[in-house]
C-alpha atoms as one frame of an Amber mdcrd trajectory, in Angstrom:
protein
   8.123 -13.357  -3.856   4.926 -12.377  -2.355   2.797  -9.258  -2.181  -0.507
  -7.637  -1.222  -1.954  -6.776  -4.578  -5.454  -5.107  -5.823  -7.837  -7.363
  -7.475 -10.019  -4.648  -8.859  -9.284  -1.179  -7.723 -12.349   1.001  -7.398
 -15.086   1.226  -4.693 -15.545  -2.690  -4.073 -11.624  -3.259  -4.417 -10.356
  -6.117  -3.195  -6.644  -7.481  -1.968  -4.944 -10.607  -2.279  -2.028 -12.214
  -1.523  -0.148 -13.278  -4.663   3.146 -14.394  -5.938   5.115 -11.511  -8.587
   8.562 -10.806  -9.863  11.023  -9.629  -7.058  12.120  -5.966  -7.728  15.921
  -5.118  -9.333  18.169  -3.574  -7.491  19.643  -0.693  -9.169  23.125   0.565
  -8.572  21.593   3.618  -5.963  19.292   0.979  -4.490  18.715  -0.614  -1.262
  17.041  -3.792  -1.466  14.853  -4.237   2.226  13.587  -7.524   3.390  10.175
  -6.069   4.518   9.352  -6.997   8.024   6.393  -4.412   8.268   4.851  -1.579
   6.060   2.988   2.103   7.132  -0.871   1.824   5.897  -1.372   5.358   4.380
  -3.924   7.457   2.706  -2.190   7.669  -0.690  -2.173   3.673  -0.239  -6.445
   3.988   0.699  -6.798   5.853  -2.037  -4.816   4.017  -4.465  -6.412   0.918
  -3.798 -10.034   2.626  -4.789  -8.417   3.816  -8.059  -8.180   6.925  -7.181
  -4.066   7.576  -6.880  -1.910   6.065  -9.364   1.328   5.566  -8.663   4.275
   7.624 -10.416   5.500   6.591 -13.520   8.010   3.785 -13.439   6.986   3.400
  -9.811   5.844  -0.656  -8.522   1.879  -1.073  -9.112   2.187  -2.487  -5.737
   0.609  -0.634  -2.978   3.135   0.594   0.162   4.601   4.152   0.829   6.454
   3.097   3.353   8.081  -0.139   4.869  10.580  -1.097   7.165  12.883  -4.171
   7.621  16.749  -5.674   6.870  18.953  -4.622   4.097  19.601  -7.540   2.092
  21.391  -6.047  -1.162  23.448  -3.147  -1.052  23.584  -1.134  -4.653  27.216
  -1.017  -6.129  27.313   2.871  -6.028  25.649   3.206  -2.379  28.305   4.054
   0.272  27.221   4.074   4.131  24.783   1.072   4.126  25.600  -2.766   4.753
  23.556  -5.539   4.768  21.930  -6.655   7.791  21.323  -3.058   8.697  17.762
  -2.533  10.046  16.141   0.346   7.573  12.926   2.104   6.891  12.352   3.762
   3.598   9.744   6.312   1.813   8.948   4.475  -1.313   6.961   5.401  -4.817
   5.370   1.946  -4.026   6.178  -1.646  -3.446   6.032  -1.614   0.581   3.210
  -4.143   0.441   5.418  -7.023  -0.506   8.433  -9.308   0.883  11.019  -7.337
  -0.754  10.969  -3.758  -1.443  13.408  -1.895  -3.522  14.216   2.170  -2.730
  16.527   4.754  -3.598  19.515   4.668  -0.768  18.621   8.487  -0.341  15.039
   8.034   1.143  15.881   5.104   3.243  17.204   5.386   7.219  18.150   3.523
   9.766  15.767   2.395  12.527  17.014   3.960  15.692  17.355   0.714  18.596
  14.060   2.207  20.532  12.074   1.354  17.556  10.827  -2.128  16.531  10.291
  -2.574  12.952   6.445  -2.630  13.001   6.962   1.186  14.818   9.572   1.935
  12.260   7.578   0.904   9.452   4.787   3.804  10.315   7.325   6.816  10.501
   8.773   7.570   7.075   6.486   9.054   5.435   5.477  11.536   8.415   8.393
  12.209   9.717  10.053  13.059   6.329   7.230  15.326   5.355   7.506  17.718
   8.228  11.757  17.169   7.947  11.113  18.626   4.392   8.505  21.479   5.387
   9.988  22.496   8.659  14.207  22.207   7.576  14.124  22.692   4.178  10.988
  24.751   3.019  10.897  26.846   5.867  12.766  29.743   6.974  13.060  30.775
  10.531  14.136  33.891  12.568  16.467  33.088  15.101  13.697  32.420  18.332
  10.888  31.868  15.879   8.101  30.128  16.997   6.020  27.334  15.010   2.765
  26.827  15.473   1.604  23.294  14.258  -2.170  22.920  13.312  -3.744  19.634
  12.614  -0.687  17.280  13.544  -2.523  14.465  13.958  -2.784  13.542  10.096
  -5.139  13.214   7.300  -8.608  11.467   7.853  -9.470   8.283   6.414 -11.773
   8.037   3.659 -15.555   8.153   4.641 -16.477   4.821   3.776 -13.992   3.384
   6.010 -14.160   3.270  10.024 -10.789   3.209  11.049  -7.665   2.019   9.382
  -4.682   0.132  10.783  -1.270   2.365  11.022   0.739  -0.556  10.029   0.913
  -4.424   8.467   3.405  -7.006   8.603   4.035 -10.445   7.156
């Protein structure tokens, strides 16, 4: 399997495409054939060696991706091979295949291309968590969204792309 790997993390880091072992699909996971992946501030920081992946997560960059489900873990229900999925990952999205806990995957709405869908999970799930799981609103309450444009790219970067594709 091909993946984008970091040659040397740090200020002069470089990325290259390399052959790496395919991730193992566990009983609660989905395997996705990645068509496109999002590029996030976390990826940019990880590339510079400033944001290590969580323990046990893939060393490959990529916190979100979109593509087609190619394998469904034995304990997963509600998903079938061939469905279009977008997912929030702990890492591994910059690869031809990614494995994700099925609870972190969402079906891609018909109106979105896979390229568009790849840039959705991180932002959508962050907002959903904050608004619908953590916040408490009274009936008829008002919400002020301040800074809804997201985080700025690191100062050394003039412009970061929003998504990549194979």
